[in-house]
Each structure stands twice: as structure tokens, then as C-alpha cells.
Amino acid sequence: MTSPESQSPAPQPPEPESKDRVYRSVPAIAGGVLLLAIAGWLGVDAVTSGEGRTPWMALAVLILTVPLVVAFTLRPAVYADDDRLRVRNPFRVIVLPWGQIASLNSAYSNEVLTESGAKYQLWAVPVSLRARKKAARREMRATAQARREMGRDEGRGSALGMRAGLGGGLGAGPVSDGPVRAETDRIMDELRRLHEARHRAETAQGEVTVRWAYEVVGPAVAGALLVLVLVLVG
């Protein structure tokens, strides 16, 4: 028999990794798919039925435009976990540990500012002034409704205490749910809370890294050069 001391300890199960929170612009994706469908339809038709230099020019334009459409519509995304923020913009991928982020700002665009002063735009979380105005109008209507409900409750006297004990009525809903916010503003609020909770964590430290997306830049440059050559030759 082997002694308990000679037995090797049971292997410990690996710690579960935190899952990425993924943020993307649904309207941008829908617009990108539509643009690619139109470009493919027109381009393939020109390549197959065109004459002279038309097929070559159509092919060159497709090589130029398809990577750009993908870069600005389908590609942008923001990935956030407990340790870092990964920003996939049209031509770059930026990895920012939470400890290196100074702030997340929202004005006419959503941006992340690093401790070194560098600024990176979050293409996948675009600002919509229209959505902000719509959310502000909804908030005003909800506040007005809550005040009307409160006024009626005060007029009923003891009924106010009963409504409060039951958790509020219809007018209490908008107040308890918090202020109405636009979708991208809610995303930025969530990222700020995650940054506040994790920026001092040991695993959230490191260096900011930036990588160029050569898989997008290369085909676009090749298409632009081919278009230029065809124009000069023709």
C-alpha cells in the first residue's frame, strides 16, 4: 500500500475565465450587409457582362470598396472582460488594461482616454444625438407621470402609505427603474462601472498595445493602386 504522503495531490480544476462583453452597432451591421449586397450585385454584373476595361475596373473597385465597407460597418466591436478593454476599430485593434484607462468620455463620440494621454474612439459604440433627445423626452414624460401619480396619492391620504407598502403604483415604475438613457449611453455607463471596479486589480495591469489591421489595409491599398493604374493606362 502507498502511504498518503506519497500520493500526488488531485489536480485542481482550472479557474473559469471571465467572458467578454461584446458591444457592436446593429444599424452599422445592417447597413454594411446592404452595401455589400448592392456592391456585389453591381460588381459581378459589370465583371461578367462588361466590355473592354469595364470588367477590370469593376474588379478593382470591388477590391477597394469591399474591405472599406467591412472595416467601417461589420468590423468595429468592443470587447470587455474583468481585465481589459479590447477595441476593434476599422484599421486598428487596441488592447487597454483597465489599469491603464484614465476615463471613458462621451460627447459627440465615445472615447477612451489612457493614463498617458492617448485617446481612442469607440467606433462600435457611436453617439446618437437623436436617441439622446428621444430618451430625454421619455424621461420627462415618466417624471411628469410620476408626479401626477404622487399628487393623486397625497390627495387620498392614507392610501399613500398603502401604495408605498405595496412597492408603488404605475407612477413609481419610471423612478425606480432609474433615468431613461440612450442605448450607447447605457453601454458607456456599464463600461465605466466595470472600469471603476477593476482598474486597481492586479490582473488588470499591463501595457496598452495597438495592432494595425493589415488584413483590411492590404486589400484596400491594392485595390486603390489597381484603380489608379487602370485610370492612368486608359
XYZ file of N, CA and C in Angstrom:
702
model
N 0.841 -1.189 0.000
C 0.000 0.000 0.000
C 0.879 1.243 0.000
N 0.433 2.256 -0.680
C 1.183 3.515 -0.695
C 0.702 4.389 0.432
N 1.647 5.081 1.033
C 1.302 5.970 2.145
C 0.586 7.194 1.617
N -0.225 7.873 2.442
C -0.920 9.078 1.990
C 0.041 10.156 1.549
N 1.277 10.181 2.165
C 2.224 11.224 1.813
C 2.748 11.060 0.396
N 2.808 9.777 -0.115
C 3.381 9.541 -1.435
C 2.386 9.759 -2.565
N 1.118 9.908 -2.212
C 0.129 10.116 -3.250
C 0.188 11.555 -3.753
N 0.123 11.724 -5.069
C 0.154 13.072 -5.643
C -1.186 13.750 -5.421
N -1.186 15.049 -5.171
C -2.448 15.750 -4.936
C -3.318 15.763 -6.187
N -4.596 15.769 -5.960
C -5.539 15.789 -7.089
C -5.407 17.102 -7.843
N -5.426 17.042 -9.178
C -5.296 18.284 -9.950
C -6.472 19.221 -9.694
N -6.141 20.503 -9.551
C -7.171 21.488 -9.317
C -7.833 21.885 -10.635
N -9.129 22.040 -10.646
C -9.802 22.464 -11.892
C -9.378 23.874 -12.262
N -9.216 24.144 -13.562
C -8.808 25.489 -13.965
C -9.849 26.523 -13.592
N -9.359 27.720 -13.234
C -10.270 28.792 -12.890
C -11.020 29.258 -14.138
N -12.316 29.464 -13.998
C -13.077 29.903 -15.178
C -12.655 31.304 -15.603
N -12.473 31.481 -16.907
C -12.113 32.787 -17.426
C -13.362 33.651 -17.563
N -13.169 34.941 -17.334
C -14.294 35.854 -17.473
C -14.660 35.992 -18.946
N -15.943 35.964 -19.230
C -16.403 36.054 -20.594
C -16.430 37.513 -21.050
N -16.143 37.697 -22.334
C -16.170 39.037 -22.892
C -17.605 39.542 -23.001
N -17.772 40.812 -22.683
C -18.998 41.519 -23.033
C -18.741 42.157 -24.401
N -19.583 41.874 -25.349
C -19.358 42.315 -26.720
C -20.384 43.393 -27.056
N -19.887 44.500 -27.583
C -20.749 45.616 -27.973
C -20.500 45.926 -29.448
N -21.589 45.952 -30.222
C -21.498 46.256 -31.650
C -22.696 47.116 -32.037
N -22.569 47.796 -33.164
C -23.646 48.651 -33.661
C -24.498 47.864 -34.641
N -25.724 47.567 -34.240
C -26.627 46.805 -35.109
C -26.981 47.587 -36.381
N -27.293 48.903 -36.304
C -27.561 49.632 -37.554
C -26.373 49.621 -38.512
N -25.149 49.721 -37.982
C -23.974 49.690 -38.851
C -23.845 48.333 -39.535
N -24.096 47.263 -38.821
C -24.013 45.932 -39.416
C -25.067 45.767 -40.508
N -26.290 46.225 -40.221
C -27.347 46.121 -41.227
C -27.007 46.947 -42.468
N -26.497 48.160 -42.254
C -26.108 48.982 -43.389
C -24.959 48.379 -44.173
N -23.991 47.767 -43.479
C -22.876 47.130 -44.158
C -23.311 45.958 -45.015
N -24.212 45.131 -44.495
C -24.710 43.993 -45.275
C -25.429 44.485 -46.528
N -26.231 45.560 -46.379
C -26.945 46.100 -47.533
C -25.976 46.648 -48.582
N -24.954 47.388 -48.131
C -23.975 47.939 -49.066
C -23.197 46.832 -49.782
N -22.829 45.787 -49.047
C -22.108 44.685 -49.676
C -22.973 43.965 -50.701
N -24.260 43.826 -50.397
C -25.160 43.173 -51.354
C -25.272 43.998 -52.636
N -25.405 45.319 -52.488
C -25.518 46.175 -53.674
C -24.211 46.159 -54.468
N -23.075 46.280 -53.748
C -21.779 46.277 -54.441
C -21.539 44.954 -55.143
N -21.886 43.849 -54.504
C -21.704 42.550 -55.135
C -22.569 42.379 -56.365
N -23.813 42.831 -56.279
C -24.722 42.712 -57.420
C -24.215 43.528 -58.615
N -23.885 44.804 -58.366
C -23.413 45.657 -59.454
C -22.045 45.211 -59.969
N -21.153 44.850 -59.037
C -19.802 44.470 -59.440
C -19.768 43.187 -60.245
N -20.481 42.164 -59.776
C -20.489 40.892 -60.502
C -21.124 41.068 -61.878
N -22.177 41.886 -61.947
C -22.807 42.127 -63.246
C -21.841 42.826 -64.201
N -21.070 43.803 -63.688
C -20.111 44.506 -64.546
C -18.971 43.592 -64.974
N -18.520 42.722 -64.069
C -17.413 41.822 -64.410
C -17.832 40.792 -65.449
N -19.041 40.271 -65.334
C -19.470 39.187 -66.217
C -20.011 39.680 -67.560
N -20.621 40.862 -67.567
C -21.244 41.326 -68.814
C -20.600 42.581 -69.388
N -19.576 43.136 -68.732
C -18.938 44.338 -69.230
C -18.008 44.061 -70.402
N -17.647 45.138 -71.084
C -16.756 45.021 -72.234
C -15.553 45.925 -72.050
N -14.462 45.581 -72.754
C -13.259 46.405 -72.695
C -12.622 46.384 -71.305
N -12.353 47.597 -70.787
C -11.728 47.699 -69.462
C -12.740 47.634 -68.327
N -14.022 47.596 -68.664
C -15.063 47.641 -67.620
C -14.944 46.504 -66.609
N -14.757 45.244 -67.028
C -14.629 44.179 -66.014
C -13.441 44.395 -65.083
N -12.303 44.832 -65.635
C -11.135 45.044 -64.790
C -11.351 46.212 -63.826
N -11.972 47.283 -64.322
C -12.242 48.417 -63.445
C -13.232 48.029 -62.343
N -14.248 47.270 -62.701
C -15.222 46.825 -61.704
C -14.560 45.946 -60.650
N -13.678 45.059 -61.101
C -12.977 44.201 -60.152
C -12.088 45.007 -59.218
N -11.389 46.002 -59.781
C -10.518 46.838 -58.955
C -11.324 47.635 -57.931
N -12.469 48.162 -58.352
C -13.323 48.922 -57.428
C -13.852 48.018 -56.322
N -14.193 46.781 -56.675
C -14.650 45.841 -55.640
C -13.536 45.554 -54.629
N -12.327 45.342 -55.124
C -11.200 45.077 -54.222
C -10.952 46.257 -53.294
N -11.219 47.472 -53.787
C -11.031 48.667 -52.967
C -12.168 48.886 -51.983
N -13.399 48.767 -52.438
C -14.543 49.173 -51.615
C -14.991 48.118 -50.600
N -14.910 46.844 -50.974
C -15.392 45.807 -50.046
C -14.636 45.819 -48.714
N -13.282 45.871 -48.705
C -12.601 45.953 -47.406
C -12.965 47.209 -46.615
N -13.182 48.334 -47.305
C -13.534 49.566 -46.598
C -14.929 49.478 -45.988
N -15.871 48.908 -46.735
C -17.221 48.746 -46.192
C -17.198 47.821 -44.980
N -16.471 46.715 -45.089
C -16.349 45.793 -43.955
C -15.686 46.478 -42.763
N -14.654 47.275 -43.041
C -13.905 47.926 -41.964
C -14.765 48.891 -41.167
N -15.629 49.643 -41.849
C -16.389 50.690 -41.169
C -17.767 50.253 -40.698
N -18.227 49.067 -41.086
C -19.569 48.633 -40.696
C -19.566 47.317 -39.919
N -18.981 46.268 -40.486
C -19.037 44.947 -39.854
C -17.918 44.724 -38.841
N -16.777 45.330 -39.041
C -15.610 45.041 -38.219
C -15.635 45.669 -36.815
N -16.056 46.933 -36.650
C -15.943 47.561 -35.323
C -16.668 46.787 -34.235
N -15.988 46.612 -33.112
C -16.557 45.930 -31.951
C -15.753 46.316 -30.721
N -16.387 46.226 -29.575
C -15.728 46.486 -28.293
C -15.929 45.254 -27.418
N -14.823 44.707 -26.916
C -14.853 43.535 -26.045
C -14.341 43.950 -24.664
N -15.100 43.629 -23.647
C -14.715 43.993 -22.286
C -14.819 42.774 -21.381
N -13.759 42.516 -20.607
C -13.821 41.492 -19.571
C -13.304 42.096 -18.271
N -13.000 41.261 -17.301
C -12.598 41.768 -15.992
C -11.196 42.356 -15.992
N -10.403 42.122 -17.022
C -9.008 42.562 -17.025
C -8.700 43.659 -18.028
N -9.414 43.705 -19.129
C -9.024 44.640 -20.180
C -10.197 45.002 -21.072
N -9.977 46.059 -21.819
C -10.913 46.510 -22.839
C -10.226 46.358 -24.195
N -10.852 45.634 -25.107
C -10.288 45.451 -26.440
C -11.178 46.148 -27.448
N -10.593 47.108 -28.148
C -11.330 47.949 -29.086
C -10.911 47.576 -30.502
N -11.843 47.091 -31.293
C -11.571 46.754 -32.680
C -12.179 47.833 -33.563
N -11.339 48.752 -34.003
C -11.738 49.850 -34.862
C -11.513 49.476 -36.324
N -11.891 50.345 -37.285
C -11.765 49.961 -38.696
C -10.371 49.497 -39.104
N -9.312 50.164 -38.641
C -7.970 49.829 -39.116
C -7.007 49.430 -37.995
N -7.490 49.379 -36.752
C -6.601 49.029 -35.638
C -7.337 48.205 -34.595
N -6.554 47.458 -33.823
C -7.068 46.753 -32.649
C -6.274 47.247 -31.452
N -6.959 47.841 -30.484
C -6.306 48.415 -29.307
C -6.712 47.614 -28.083
N -5.734 47.128 -27.346
C -5.971 46.386 -26.112
C -5.550 47.271 -24.953
N -6.499 47.591 -24.069
C -6.250 48.513 -22.967
C -6.581 47.830 -21.648
N -5.575 47.482 -20.837
C -5.868 47.002 -19.484
C -6.622 48.081 -18.704
N -7.519 47.670 -17.829
C -8.305 48.649 -17.078
C -7.414 49.579 -16.263
N -6.275 49.097 -15.816
C -5.389 49.936 -15.021
C -4.755 51.059 -15.810
N -4.753 50.958 -17.142
C -4.161 51.990 -17.982
C -5.189 53.008 -18.482
N -6.454 52.793 -18.166
C -7.516 53.686 -18.637
C -7.758 54.775 -17.602
N -7.712 56.022 -18.047
C -7.980 57.150 -17.153
C -9.473 57.452 -17.086
N -10.150 57.444 -18.218
C -11.578 57.758 -18.232
C -12.198 57.290 -19.532
N -13.524 57.185 -19.503
C -14.327 56.880 -20.686
C -15.254 58.072 -20.897
N -15.067 58.781 -22.001
C -15.745 60.047 -22.224
C -16.815 59.917 -23.299
N -17.895 60.677 -23.112
C -18.986 60.724 -24.090
C -19.320 62.172 -24.378
N -19.232 62.552 -25.636
C -19.650 63.880 -26.082
C -20.330 63.688 -27.430
N -19.674 64.110 -28.507
C -20.188 63.817 -29.840
C -19.687 62.471 -30.341
N -18.763 61.857 -29.605
C -18.309 60.498 -29.868
C -17.912 59.881 -28.536
N -17.905 58.556 -28.489
C -17.490 57.843 -27.283
C -16.012 57.490 -27.399
N -15.232 57.869 -26.391
C -13.790 57.717 -26.443
C -13.266 57.160 -25.131
N -12.103 56.528 -25.215
C -11.394 56.068 -24.030
C -10.073 56.818 -23.959
N -9.777 57.363 -22.788
C -8.562 58.140 -22.572
C -7.640 57.359 -21.646
N -6.386 57.176 -22.057
C -5.439 56.411 -21.259
C -4.695 57.320 -20.284
N -3.977 56.708 -19.342
C -3.200 57.465 -18.365
C -2.088 58.270 -19.034
N -1.602 57.809 -20.180
C -0.539 58.524 -20.890
C -1.061 59.673 -21.745
N -2.382 59.833 -21.824
C -2.968 60.912 -22.606
C -3.431 60.511 -23.985
N -3.217 59.264 -24.405
C -3.684 58.811 -25.713
C -5.207 58.660 -25.700
N -5.815 58.917 -26.845
C -7.269 58.876 -26.959
C -7.653 57.967 -28.126
N -8.602 57.063 -27.871
C -9.059 56.128 -28.894
C -10.584 56.174 -28.959
N -11.090 56.275 -30.168
C -12.531 56.341 -30.369
C -13.125 54.942 -30.406
N -14.324 54.806 -29.828
C -15.041 53.533 -29.838
C -16.012 53.551 -31.020
N -15.542 53.050 -32.173
C -16.361 53.077 -33.376
C -17.618 52.222 -33.226
N -17.538 51.161 -32.459
C -18.674 50.247 -32.328
C -19.765 50.791 -31.411
N -19.482 51.882 -30.690
C -20.465 52.489 -29.785
C -20.660 53.938 -30.217
N -21.323 54.170 -31.347
C -21.469 55.540 -31.835
C -22.485 56.320 -31.025
N -22.289 57.625 -30.949
C -23.218 58.510 -30.256
C -24.361 58.866 -31.200
N -25.580 58.774 -30.704
C -26.759 59.169 -31.466
C -27.441 60.313 -30.723
N -27.304 61.526 -31.247
C -27.961 62.674 -30.620
C -29.480 62.525 -30.682
N -29.973 61.895 -31.736
C -31.416 61.664 -31.845
C -31.900 60.736 -30.737
N -31.129 59.667 -30.475
C -31.517 58.737 -29.405
C -31.453 59.417 -28.045
N -30.476 60.295 -27.849
C -30.395 61.026 -26.583
C -31.609 61.922 -26.375
N -32.012 62.641 -27.438
C -33.181 63.513 -27.322
C -34.442 62.696 -27.066
N -34.558 61.548 -27.721
C -35.715 60.688 -27.511
C -35.757 60.172 -26.079
N -34.585 59.766 -25.547
C -34.523 59.298 -24.158
C -34.851 60.420 -23.186
N -34.401 61.648 -23.488
C -34.702 62.785 -22.611
C -36.203 63.072 -22.597
N -36.866 62.977 -23.752
C -38.316 63.189 -23.793
C -39.051 62.108 -23.009
N -38.595 60.867 -23.131
C -39.221 59.779 -22.365
C -39.033 59.993 -20.876
N -37.852 60.473 -20.487
C -37.591 60.728 -19.073
C -38.496 61.840 -18.544
N -38.706 62.887 -19.341
C -39.579 63.975 -18.920
C -41.017 63.490 -18.767
N -41.485 62.680 -19.708
C -42.843 62.151 -19.604
C -42.991 61.236 -18.392
N -41.983 60.397 -18.131
C -42.044 59.493 -16.980
C -42.046 60.279 -15.679
N -41.217 61.340 -15.601
C -41.182 62.164 -14.390
C -42.509 62.868 -14.172
N -43.091 63.409 -15.247
C -44.379 64.091 -15.121
C -45.467 63.127 -14.678
N -45.465 61.911 -15.220
C -46.455 60.924 -14.825
C -46.284 60.534 -13.364
N -45.026 60.377 -12.926
C -44.778 60.031 -11.523
C -45.274 61.121 -10.589
N -45.070 62.390 -10.986
C -45.531 63.490 -10.145
C -47.057 63.544 -10.083
N -47.720 63.261 -11.217
C -49.185 63.236 -11.200
C -49.702 62.128 -10.299
N -49.082 60.954 -10.382
C -49.483 59.847 -9.519
C -49.253 60.184 -8.054
N -48.114 60.832 -7.762
C -47.821 61.196 -6.375
C -48.831 62.204 -5.856
N -49.215 63.155 -6.717
C -50.205 64.137 -6.288
C -51.546 63.505 -5.987
N -51.967 62.541 -6.815
C -53.228 61.858 -6.543
C -53.149 61.033 -5.266
N -51.977 60.420 -5.027
C -51.808 59.621 -3.816
C -51.883 60.493 -2.572
N -51.258 61.697 -2.630
C -51.305 62.582 -1.475
C -52.732 63.026 -1.179
N -53.552 63.178 -2.236
C -54.942 63.573 -2.034
C -55.770 62.476 -1.397
N -55.334 61.248 -1.528
C -56.097 60.138 -0.935
C -55.753 59.887 0.520
N -54.734 60.572 1.047
C -54.401 60.441 2.462
C -53.754 59.122 2.787
N -54.452 58.274 3.450
C -53.887 57.018 3.937
C -53.558 56.067 2.794
N -54.172 56.268 1.639
C -53.880 55.384 0.504
C -52.425 55.477 0.082
N -51.768 56.588 0.385
C -50.362 56.748 0.035
C -49.503 55.718 0.745
N -49.758 55.510 2.035
C -48.976 54.531 2.766
C -49.205 53.128 2.256
N -50.441 52.829 1.859
C -50.723 51.500 1.334
C -49.990 51.272 0.012
N -49.967 52.294 -0.852
C -49.286 52.155 -2.131
C -47.785 52.005 -1.927
N -47.232 52.746 -0.965
C -45.800 52.622 -0.700
C -45.470 51.247 -0.162
N -46.365 50.687 0.673
C -46.111 49.362 1.209
C -46.163 48.284 0.157
N -46.964 48.526 -0.893
C -47.057 47.543 -1.968
C -45.991 47.724 -3.028
N -45.077 48.682 -2.823
C -43.985 48.868 -3.779
C -44.257 49.922 -4.818
N -45.292 50.795 -4.597
C -45.557 51.857 -5.559
C -46.538 51.390 -6.622
N -47.071 52.338 -7.331
C -48.030 52.034 -8.377
C -47.428 52.224 -9.747
N -48.287 52.573 -10.687
C -47.814 52.749 -12.052
C -46.841 53.909 -12.151
N -47.055 54.965 -11.391
C -46.182 56.124 -11.471
C -44.831 55.892 -10.858
N -44.696 54.873 -9.966
C -43.404 54.633 -9.327
C -42.443 53.885 -10.220
N -42.965 53.271 -11.313
C -42.103 52.459 -12.161
C -40.943 53.210 -12.767
N -41.169 54.350 -13.457
C -40.064 55.035 -14.101
C -39.022 55.529 -13.133
N -39.463 55.924 -11.891
C -38.490 56.423 -10.931
C -37.627 55.301 -10.394
N -38.232 54.139 -10.080
C -37.465 53.041 -9.512
C -36.530 52.413 -10.522
N -36.885 52.501 -11.818
C -36.032 51.919 -12.847
C -34.833 52.796 -13.182
N -34.751 53.979 -12.628
C -33.642 54.877 -12.912
C -33.933 55.734 -14.129
N -33.077 56.688 -14.414
C -33.302 57.590 -15.544
C -33.263 56.863 -16.870
N -34.058 57.356 -17.809
C -34.078 56.786 -19.157
C -32.829 57.244 -19.886
N -32.091 56.296 -20.463
C -30.835 56.599 -21.142
C -30.847 55.999 -22.541
N -30.135 56.652 -23.449
C -29.955 56.086 -24.782
C -29.114 54.819 -24.690
N -29.243 53.949 -25.686
C -28.578 52.646 -25.640
C -27.065 52.786 -25.507
N -26.452 53.639 -26.328
C -24.991 53.782 -26.256
C -24.552 54.424 -24.945
N -25.381 55.301 -24.380
C -25.051 55.887 -23.073
C -25.121 54.832 -21.974
N -26.061 53.904 -22.086
C -26.120 52.807 -21.106
C -24.886 51.914 -21.229
N -24.423 51.694 -22.460
C -23.214 50.892 -22.651
C -22.022 51.573 -21.997
N -21.884 52.892 -22.200
C -20.774 53.624 -21.599
C -20.870 53.611 -20.071
N -22.074 53.698 -19.525
C -22.247 53.602 -18.074
C -21.771 52.242 -17.563
N -22.096 51.186 -18.301
C -21.663 49.840 -17.900
C -20.145 49.710 -17.947
N -19.518 50.267 -18.988
C -18.057 50.222 -19.091
C -17.411 51.042 -17.975
N -18.002 52.174 -17.619
C -17.448 52.979 -16.519
C -17.537 52.233 -15.188
N -18.656 51.532 -14.960
C -18.773 50.762 -13.723
C -17.739 49.641 -13.679
N -17.523 48.976 -14.811
C -16.524 47.911 -14.864
C -15.124 48.471 -14.644
N -14.842 49.622 -15.236
C -13.534 50.266 -15.033
C -13.337 50.656 -13.576
N -14.363 51.224 -12.956
C -14.262 51.630 -11.556
C -14.019 50.430 -10.644
N -14.630 49.294 -10.973
C -14.498 48.112 -10.129
C -13.183 47.375 -10.336
N -12.567 47.480 -11.523
C -11.434 46.621 -11.845
C -10.120 47.348 -12.098
N -10.090 48.693 -12.116
C -8.863 49.356 -12.561
C -7.701 49.193 -11.584
N -7.973 48.820 -10.331
C -6.895 48.587 -9.360
C -6.543 47.108 -9.207
N -7.244 46.232 -9.901
C -6.983 44.800 -9.774
C -5.608 44.449 -10.339
N -4.952 43.469 -9.724
C -3.602 43.082 -10.154
C -3.601 42.526 -11.569
N -4.638 41.780 -11.925
C -4.693 41.187 -13.263
C -5.108 42.187 -14.335
N -5.502 43.378 -13.928
C -5.945 44.394 -14.893
C -4.862 45.417 -15.187
N -3.613 45.070 -14.924
C -2.496 45.970 -15.202
C -1.765 45.490 -16.457
N -0.926 46.329 -17.000
C -0.171 45.972 -18.189
C 0.026 47.164 -19.098
N 0.437 46.890 -20.307
C 0.716 47.934 -21.280
C -0.369 47.965 -22.356
N -0.592 49.143 -22.886
C -1.521 49.310 -23.995
C -0.840 48.831 -25.280
N -1.521 48.019 -26.048
C -0.968 47.538 -27.318
C -1.888 47.949 -28.462
N -1.280 48.317 -29.583
C -2.013 48.731 -30.772
C -1.502 47.928 -31.955
N -2.402 47.280 -32.679
C -2.021 46.482 -33.855
C -2.820 46.963 -35.054
N -2.124 47.229 -36.142
C -2.779 47.637 -37.370
C -3.440 46.429 -38.032
N -4.603 46.638 -38.618
C -5.344 45.564 -39.282
C -4.892 45.479 -40.727
N -3.772 44.798 -40.947
C -3.236 44.686 -42.305
C -4.149 43.861 -43.201
N -4.986 43.012 -42.628
C -5.916 42.241 -43.441
C -6.968 43.136 -44.088
N -7.145 44.346 -43.561
C -8.048 45.325 -44.164
C -7.274 46.330 -44.998
N -6.162 46.817 -44.456
C -5.379 47.843 -45.139
C -4.777 47.301 -46.436
N -4.257 46.067 -46.399
C -3.592 45.498 -47.572
C -4.492 45.427 -48.791
N -5.661 44.756 -48.727
C -6.532 44.703 -49.906
C -7.009 46.070 -50.370
N -7.299 46.979 -49.412
C -7.762 48.313 -49.808
C -6.680 49.066 -50.584
N -5.436 48.980 -50.110
C -4.331 49.646 -50.816
C -4.115 49.012 -52.185
N -4.190 47.694 -52.255
C -4.023 47.014 -53.542
C -5.115 47.427 -54.525
N -6.356 47.515 -54.045
C -7.437 47.950 -54.915
C -7.263 49.378 -55.384
N -6.800 50.276 -54.469
C -6.581 51.670 -54.858
C -5.487 51.776 -55.914
N -4.400 51.008 -55.753
C -3.323 51.036 -56.743
C -3.793 50.502 -58.093
N -4.604 49.453 -58.064
C -5.107 48.876 -59.315
C -6.026 49.859 -60.029
N -6.890 50.546 -59.274
C -7.749 51.567 -59.888
C -6.905 52.677 -60.499
N -5.856 53.107 -59.766
C -5.004 54.178 -60.278
C -4.295 53.750 -61.560
N -3.796 52.520 -61.587
C -3.107 52.028 -62.790
C -4.068 51.987 -63.975
N -5.271 51.490 -63.766
C -6.243 51.404 -64.859
C -6.635 52.780 -65.379
N -6.749 53.735 -64.466
C -7.098 55.105 -64.897
C -5.973 55.706 -65.708
N -4.723 55.517 -65.246
C -3.582 56.091 -65.973
C -3.375 55.419 -67.319
N -3.543 54.101 -67.374
C -3.357 53.381 -68.619
C -4.464 53.714 -69.614
N -5.696 53.850 -69.109
C -6.801 54.099 -70.000
C -6.844 55.494 -70.516
